[in-house]
């Protein structure tokens, strides 16, 4: 799938475990992915040699997906965009970027993933053609057959991701091409509309063919295309609006030496959700209601605010653009 820009701090995606670093990029695995592999492994134990072949093939295919996402990350780095993490799901992978690339850069970042899969497919098929038919290792297992399946799998990954619909790379490629003529917002809306039309067609075919997986993919594509259009429209509306136009100018602050009991007393008297912790004119951190309640439960009312506050809150200059 295409890389997803995230305008937030580099916090791990909820529900993920592990943090393998490849080329400096954290790779994490969603719990659903771990569960999927676990169920698959149990099936292998009970299914014999045939299931082992399928298990090895699926793992190799996920490695291809990981290579796809890493390629996005490395090309994004080339254009000065940092990848916060790569998250692996049972349905694929997602590269989270720290910001959205410029339109002309997004074209190459999005195109890089499918191209690497097509390159892998071409390389494997070329190698198989060059070596010709080889003797099988057994009556049921052939390296050539395995590599041929892997080549076709990469071909399918590359072509599917080129479908011009969000969240696939093809949707971002289409937007990048359209934006050169129609502007960013209109290009996003057109690309989103194309994606939804394709999703409806895909869903209709899945319905008449009783293909539940295709119907699920169609629903996923439709909702993703709709979300992309809404998010981009919201961003366009906020472009040119400074942070100071939306910020609260009157609020309660806490001192690092205040107790959680004192913070609670202030909290019940106001609807304020977040409390800056300051010492003089210096911002030391932020205490929100969730952290306050957690601190009360874990440390008691006499604990100090300094021990429960977030010491690295997101800070924006009042003149910054909300978009």
Short mmCIF file of C-alpha atoms in Angstrom, two decimals:
data_model
loop_
_atom_site.label_atom_id
_atom_site.label_comp_id
_atom_site.label_asym_id
_atom_site.label_seq_id
_atom_site.Cartn_x
_atom_site.Cartn_y
_atom_site.Cartn_z
CA UNK A 1 0.00 0.00 0.00
CA UNK A 2 0.98 3.60 -0.33
CA UNK A 3 2.93 5.51 2.33
CA UNK A 4 0.73 7.41 4.77
CA UNK A 5 1.74 10.88 5.99
CA UNK A 6 1.22 11.43 9.73
CA UNK A 7 1.26 14.91 11.21
CA UNK A 8 2.10 13.71 14.71
CA UNK A 9 4.87 12.78 17.04
CA UNK A 10 6.74 9.56 16.27
CA UNK A 11 4.66 7.35 18.58
CA UNK A 12 4.32 3.66 17.68
CA UNK A 13 1.02 2.62 16.15
CA UNK A 14 -1.35 1.23 18.77
CA UNK A 15 -1.53 -2.57 18.89
CA UNK A 16 1.95 -3.18 17.48
CA UNK A 17 4.87 -5.14 18.90
CA UNK A 18 8.51 -5.45 17.98
CA UNK A 19 10.82 -2.80 16.59
CA UNK A 20 13.28 -4.31 14.13
CA UNK A 21 15.34 -1.60 12.44
CA UNK A 22 16.09 -1.96 8.75
CA UNK A 23 18.11 0.82 7.10
CA UNK A 24 17.30 2.96 10.13
CA UNK A 25 13.52 2.49 9.79
CA UNK A 26 11.60 0.84 12.68
CA UNK A 27 9.56 -2.13 11.47
CA UNK A 28 6.70 -3.13 13.76
CA UNK A 29 4.16 -5.94 13.58
CA UNK A 30 0.49 -5.46 14.34
CA UNK A 31 -1.01 -7.97 16.75
CA UNK A 32 -3.37 -9.13 14.02
CA UNK A 33 -0.34 -9.96 11.86
CA UNK A 34 1.27 -11.97 14.67
CA UNK A 35 -2.04 -13.77 15.28
CA UNK A 36 -2.36 -14.51 11.58
CA UNK A 37 1.13 -16.04 11.43
CA UNK A 38 0.43 -18.00 14.62
CA UNK A 39 -2.76 -19.51 13.20
CA UNK A 40 -0.91 -20.27 9.98
CA UNK A 41 1.92 -21.98 11.89
CA UNK A 42 -0.58 -24.15 13.81
CA UNK A 43 -2.16 -25.16 10.51
CA UNK A 44 1.28 -26.11 9.21
CA UNK A 45 1.93 -28.39 12.19
CA UNK A 46 -1.31 -30.23 11.54
CA UNK A 47 -1.29 -30.07 7.76
CA UNK A 48 2.00 -31.72 6.82
CA UNK A 49 4.37 -31.01 3.93
CA UNK A 50 1.78 -29.31 1.72
CA UNK A 51 1.06 -26.66 4.34
CA UNK A 52 4.77 -26.09 4.91
CA UNK A 53 5.16 -25.12 1.26
CA UNK A 54 2.28 -22.66 1.54
CA UNK A 55 3.67 -21.25 4.80
CA UNK A 56 7.11 -20.63 3.28
CA UNK A 57 5.49 -19.00 0.24
CA UNK A 58 3.31 -16.67 2.38
CA UNK A 59 6.32 -15.65 4.50
CA UNK A 60 8.32 -14.95 1.32
CA UNK A 61 5.41 -12.89 -0.01
CA UNK A 62 5.34 -10.82 3.19
CA UNK A 63 9.09 -10.27 2.80
CA UNK A 64 8.28 -8.88 -0.66
CA UNK A 65 5.69 -6.57 0.93
CA UNK A 66 8.31 -5.42 3.44
CA UNK A 67 10.77 -4.72 0.60
CA UNK A 68 7.98 -2.72 -1.08
CA UNK A 69 7.48 -0.55 2.02
CA UNK A 70 11.22 -0.15 2.63
CA UNK A 71 11.60 1.12 -0.93
CA UNK A 72 8.95 3.76 -0.20
CA UNK A 73 10.87 4.73 2.94
CA UNK A 74 14.27 4.95 1.24
CA UNK A 75 12.97 7.03 -1.69
CA UNK A 76 11.10 9.28 0.77
CA UNK A 77 14.38 9.78 2.65
CA UNK A 78 15.97 10.81 -0.64
CA UNK A 79 13.42 13.65 -0.80
CA UNK A 80 13.90 14.68 2.82
CA UNK A 81 10.83 12.93 4.25
CA UNK A 82 11.39 10.75 7.30
CA UNK A 83 9.60 7.43 7.78
CA UNK A 84 8.38 7.08 11.37
CA UNK A 85 7.77 3.35 11.07
CA UNK A 86 6.64 0.52 8.86
CA UNK A 87 3.71 -1.50 10.21
CA UNK A 88 2.96 -4.98 8.92
CA UNK A 89 -0.68 -6.14 8.80
CA UNK A 90 -2.23 -9.38 7.52
CA UNK A 91 -3.46 -7.47 4.45
CA UNK A 92 -0.13 -5.73 3.73
CA UNK A 93 2.19 -3.05 5.06
CA UNK A 94 2.02 0.68 5.69
CA UNK A 95 4.92 3.16 5.78
CA UNK A 96 4.07 6.11 8.08
CA UNK A 97 5.73 9.33 6.94
CA UNK A 98 6.30 12.30 9.24
CA UNK A 99 4.74 14.66 6.70
CA UNK A 100 3.17 14.64 3.28
CA UNK A 101 5.74 14.99 0.48
CA UNK A 102 5.58 17.70 -2.13
CA UNK A 103 3.36 16.76 -5.05
CA UNK A 104 6.19 16.12 -7.50
CA UNK A 105 8.10 14.06 -4.90
CA UNK A 106 5.00 12.02 -3.99
CA UNK A 107 4.91 10.65 -7.55
CA UNK A 108 8.32 8.99 -7.22
CA UNK A 109 7.82 7.88 -3.62
CA UNK A 110 4.51 6.20 -4.49
CA UNK A 111 5.84 4.72 -7.75
CA UNK A 112 8.91 3.18 -6.09
CA UNK A 113 6.97 0.45 -4.22
CA UNK A 114 5.17 -1.16 -7.19
CA UNK A 115 8.29 -0.81 -9.34
CA UNK A 116 10.41 -2.84 -6.92
CA UNK A 117 7.81 -5.64 -6.96
CA UNK A 118 7.71 -5.61 -10.75
CA UNK A 119 11.52 -5.62 -10.81
CA UNK A 120 11.61 -8.63 -8.46
CA UNK A 121 9.05 -10.44 -10.61
CA UNK A 122 11.00 -9.71 -13.79
CA UNK A 123 14.27 -10.79 -12.16
CA UNK A 124 12.86 -14.09 -10.90
CA UNK A 125 11.16 -14.90 -14.21
CA UNK A 126 14.29 -13.98 -16.16
CA UNK A 127 16.40 -16.23 -13.95
CA UNK A 128 13.96 -19.11 -14.36
CA UNK A 129 13.96 -18.63 -18.13
CA UNK A 130 17.76 -18.51 -18.23
CA UNK A 131 18.36 -21.65 -16.21
CA UNK A 132 15.55 -23.53 -17.94
CA UNK A 133 13.71 -26.45 -16.40
CA UNK A 134 15.70 -28.02 -13.54
CA UNK A 135 15.26 -31.35 -11.86
CA UNK A 136 12.78 -31.29 -8.97
CA UNK A 137 14.06 -31.85 -5.44
CA UNK A 138 11.14 -34.20 -4.82
CA UNK A 139 7.94 -35.27 -6.44
CA UNK A 140 6.00 -32.51 -4.73
CA UNK A 141 8.49 -29.68 -4.15
CA UNK A 142 10.44 -27.71 -6.72
CA UNK A 143 12.56 -24.59 -6.20
CA UNK A 144 11.61 -23.52 -9.70
CA UNK A 145 7.92 -23.86 -8.91
CA UNK A 146 8.34 -21.90 -5.67
CA UNK A 147 10.24 -19.07 -7.40
CA UNK A 148 7.66 -18.97 -10.19
CA UNK A 149 4.86 -18.57 -7.61
CA UNK A 150 6.88 -15.86 -5.86
CA UNK A 151 7.45 -14.06 -9.18
CA UNK A 152 3.72 -14.14 -9.96
CA UNK A 153 2.98 -12.97 -6.41
CA UNK A 154 5.27 -9.96 -6.85
CA UNK A 155 3.73 -9.26 -10.25
CA UNK A 156 0.28 -9.25 -8.63
CA UNK A 157 1.50 -6.99 -5.79
CA UNK A 158 3.00 -4.52 -8.23
CA UNK A 159 -0.01 -4.37 -10.55
CA UNK A 160 -2.58 -4.26 -7.73
CA UNK A 161 -0.80 -1.35 -6.08
CA UNK A 162 -0.90 0.53 -9.39
CA UNK A 163 -4.72 0.51 -9.36
CA UNK A 164 -5.60 4.24 -9.31
CA UNK A 165 -7.46 4.17 -6.00
CA UNK A 166 -6.54 5.15 -2.46
CA UNK A 167 -4.98 3.69 -0.36
CA UNK A 168 -2.97 1.98 -3.11
CA UNK A 169 0.04 3.68 -4.60
CA UNK A 170 -1.85 4.15 -7.86
CA UNK A 171 -4.20 6.58 -6.15
CA UNK A 172 -1.32 8.80 -5.05
CA UNK A 173 0.36 8.48 -8.45
CA UNK A 174 -2.86 9.60 -10.15
CA UNK A 175 -3.23 12.53 -7.73
CA UNK A 176 0.36 13.62 -8.30
CA UNK A 177 -0.12 13.62 -12.08
CA UNK A 178 -3.45 15.46 -11.92
CA UNK A 179 -2.14 18.02 -9.42
CA UNK A 180 0.30 19.37 -11.99
CA UNK A 181 -2.66 20.68 -13.98
CA UNK A 182 -5.61 21.00 -11.62
CA UNK A 183 -4.03 21.75 -8.25
CA UNK A 184 -3.71 19.58 -5.17
CA UNK A 185 -7.25 19.67 -3.78
CA UNK A 186 -9.08 19.08 -7.05
CA UNK A 187 -6.61 16.33 -7.96
CA UNK A 188 -7.30 14.59 -4.63
CA UNK A 189 -11.07 14.82 -5.10
CA UNK A 190 -10.86 13.42 -8.65
CA UNK A 191 -8.52 10.59 -7.59
CA UNK A 192 -10.82 9.80 -4.67
CA UNK A 193 -13.85 9.69 -6.98
CA UNK A 194 -12.05 7.35 -9.38
CA UNK A 195 -11.12 5.10 -6.47
CA UNK A 196 -14.72 4.94 -5.22
CA UNK A 197 -16.04 4.10 -8.69
CA UNK A 198 -13.50 1.28 -8.98
CA UNK A 199 -14.39 0.09 -5.49
CA UNK A 200 -18.11 -0.06 -6.37
CA UNK A 201 -17.32 -2.02 -9.53
CA UNK A 202 -15.05 -4.36 -7.58
CA UNK A 203 -17.70 -4.85 -4.91
CA UNK A 204 -20.43 -5.55 -7.47
CA UNK A 205 -18.27 -8.20 -9.13
CA UNK A 206 -17.48 -9.71 -5.75
CA UNK A 207 -21.20 -9.80 -4.95
CA UNK A 208 -22.26 -11.61 -8.14
CA UNK A 209 -19.31 -14.02 -7.88
CA UNK A 210 -19.86 -14.60 -4.13
CA UNK A 211 -16.26 -13.52 -3.44
CA UNK A 212 -16.25 -12.25 0.15
CA UNK A 213 -12.55 -11.31 0.08
CA UNK A 214 -13.06 -9.12 -3.00
CA UNK A 215 -16.08 -7.48 -1.35
CA UNK A 216 -14.01 -6.75 1.77
CA UNK A 217 -11.21 -5.23 -0.32
CA UNK A 218 -13.77 -3.12 -2.22
CA UNK A 219 -15.22 -1.78 1.05
CA UNK A 220 -11.72 -1.01 2.34
CA UNK A 221 -10.80 0.85 -0.87
CA UNK A 222 -14.07 2.82 -0.88
CA UNK A 223 -13.73 3.98 2.73
CA UNK A 224 -10.03 4.82 2.28
CA UNK A 225 -10.76 6.92 -0.83
CA UNK A 226 -13.55 8.74 1.02
CA UNK A 227 -11.32 9.39 4.02
CA UNK A 228 -8.52 10.74 1.84
CA UNK A 229 -10.88 13.24 0.21
CA UNK A 230 -12.29 14.38 3.55
CA UNK A 231 -8.88 14.74 5.16
CA UNK A 232 -7.50 16.72 2.24
CA UNK A 233 -10.57 18.98 2.10
CA UNK A 234 -10.17 19.72 5.80
CA UNK A 235 -6.50 20.49 5.32
CA UNK A 236 -7.29 22.83 2.43
CA UNK A 237 -9.82 24.72 4.57
CA UNK A 238 -7.19 25.22 7.27
CA UNK A 239 -4.46 26.36 4.90
CA UNK A 240 -3.63 29.99 5.62
CA UNK A 241 -5.26 29.92 9.06
CA UNK A 242 -2.68 30.54 11.81
CA UNK A 243 -2.51 28.47 15.00
CA UNK A 244 -3.33 31.54 17.10
CA UNK A 245 -6.80 31.69 15.50
CA UNK A 246 -7.70 28.33 17.00
CA UNK A 247 -5.81 28.32 20.28
CA UNK A 248 -7.28 28.96 23.73
CA UNK A 249 -5.84 32.13 25.22
CA UNK A 250 -7.26 31.77 28.75
CA UNK A 251 -6.37 28.57 30.60
CA UNK A 252 -5.18 27.19 33.92
CA UNK A 253 -1.55 26.18 34.40
CA UNK A 254 0.13 23.94 36.95
CA UNK A 255 3.51 24.09 38.67
CA UNK A 256 5.78 21.03 38.76
CA UNK A 257 5.55 21.01 42.55
CA UNK A 258 1.74 20.91 42.62
CA UNK A 259 0.23 17.67 43.84
CA UNK A 260 -2.23 15.57 41.86
CA UNK A 261 -4.85 16.45 44.47
CA UNK A 262 -4.40 20.15 43.65
CA UNK A 263 -4.51 19.37 39.93
CA UNK A 264 -7.72 17.37 40.45
CA UNK A 265 -9.33 20.28 42.30
CA UNK A 266 -8.63 22.56 39.32
CA UNK A 267 -9.74 19.88 36.87
CA UNK A 268 -13.23 19.51 38.39
CA UNK A 269 -13.79 23.27 38.24
CA UNK A 270 -13.09 23.56 34.52
CA UNK A 271 -13.72 21.80 31.20
CA UNK A 272 -10.03 22.18 30.31
CA UNK A 273 -8.54 18.86 29.14
CA UNK A 274 -4.83 19.69 29.06
CA UNK A 275 -2.85 21.63 31.66
CA UNK A 276 0.52 23.21 30.78
CA UNK A 277 3.10 22.68 33.52
CA UNK A 278 5.22 25.82 33.80
CA UNK A 279 8.00 27.24 35.92
CA UNK A 280 8.01 30.99 35.47
CA UNK A 281 7.84 31.54 31.70
CA UNK A 282 9.29 28.12 30.87
CA UNK A 283 7.05 25.29 29.65
CA UNK A 284 8.16 22.05 31.32
CA UNK A 285 5.46 19.68 30.13
CA UNK A 286 1.78 18.92 29.80
CA UNK A 287 -0.63 17.04 32.06
CA UNK A 288 -3.85 15.84 30.45
CA UNK A 289 -6.85 14.33 32.22
CA UNK A 290 -5.91 10.76 31.26
CA UNK A 291 -2.42 11.15 32.74
CA UNK A 292 -3.95 12.78 35.82
CA UNK A 293 -6.34 9.88 36.43
CA UNK A 294 -3.58 7.34 35.77
CA UNK A 295 -1.29 9.15 38.19
CA UNK A 296 -3.97 9.19 40.89
CA UNK A 297 -4.56 5.46 40.47
CA UNK A 298 -0.88 4.50 40.43
CA UNK A 299 0.78 7.04 42.76
CA UNK A 300 -1.95 8.59 44.86
CA UNK A 301 -3.18 12.14 45.42
CA UNK A 302 0.05 13.29 47.10
CA UNK A 303 2.22 12.56 44.05
CA UNK A 304 3.67 15.54 42.22
CA UNK A 305 2.58 16.75 38.81
CA UNK A 306 6.20 16.65 37.62
CA UNK A 307 6.24 12.86 37.92
CA UNK A 308 3.15 12.32 35.76
CA UNK A 309 3.37 15.02 33.08
CA UNK A 310 4.36 14.54 29.45
CA UNK A 311 7.82 16.10 29.20
CA UNK A 312 7.81 16.26 25.39
CA UNK A 313 4.43 17.67 24.34
CA UNK A 314 3.79 18.86 20.83
CA UNK A 315 4.54 22.58 20.67
CA UNK A 316 3.51 24.88 17.82
CA UNK A 317 4.41 28.48 17.14
CA UNK A 318 1.29 30.70 17.13
CA UNK A 319 2.16 31.97 13.64
CA UNK A 320 2.31 28.48 12.12
CA UNK A 321 -0.22 27.47 9.49
CA UNK A 322 -2.92 25.02 10.67
CA UNK A 323 -3.01 23.42 7.24
#
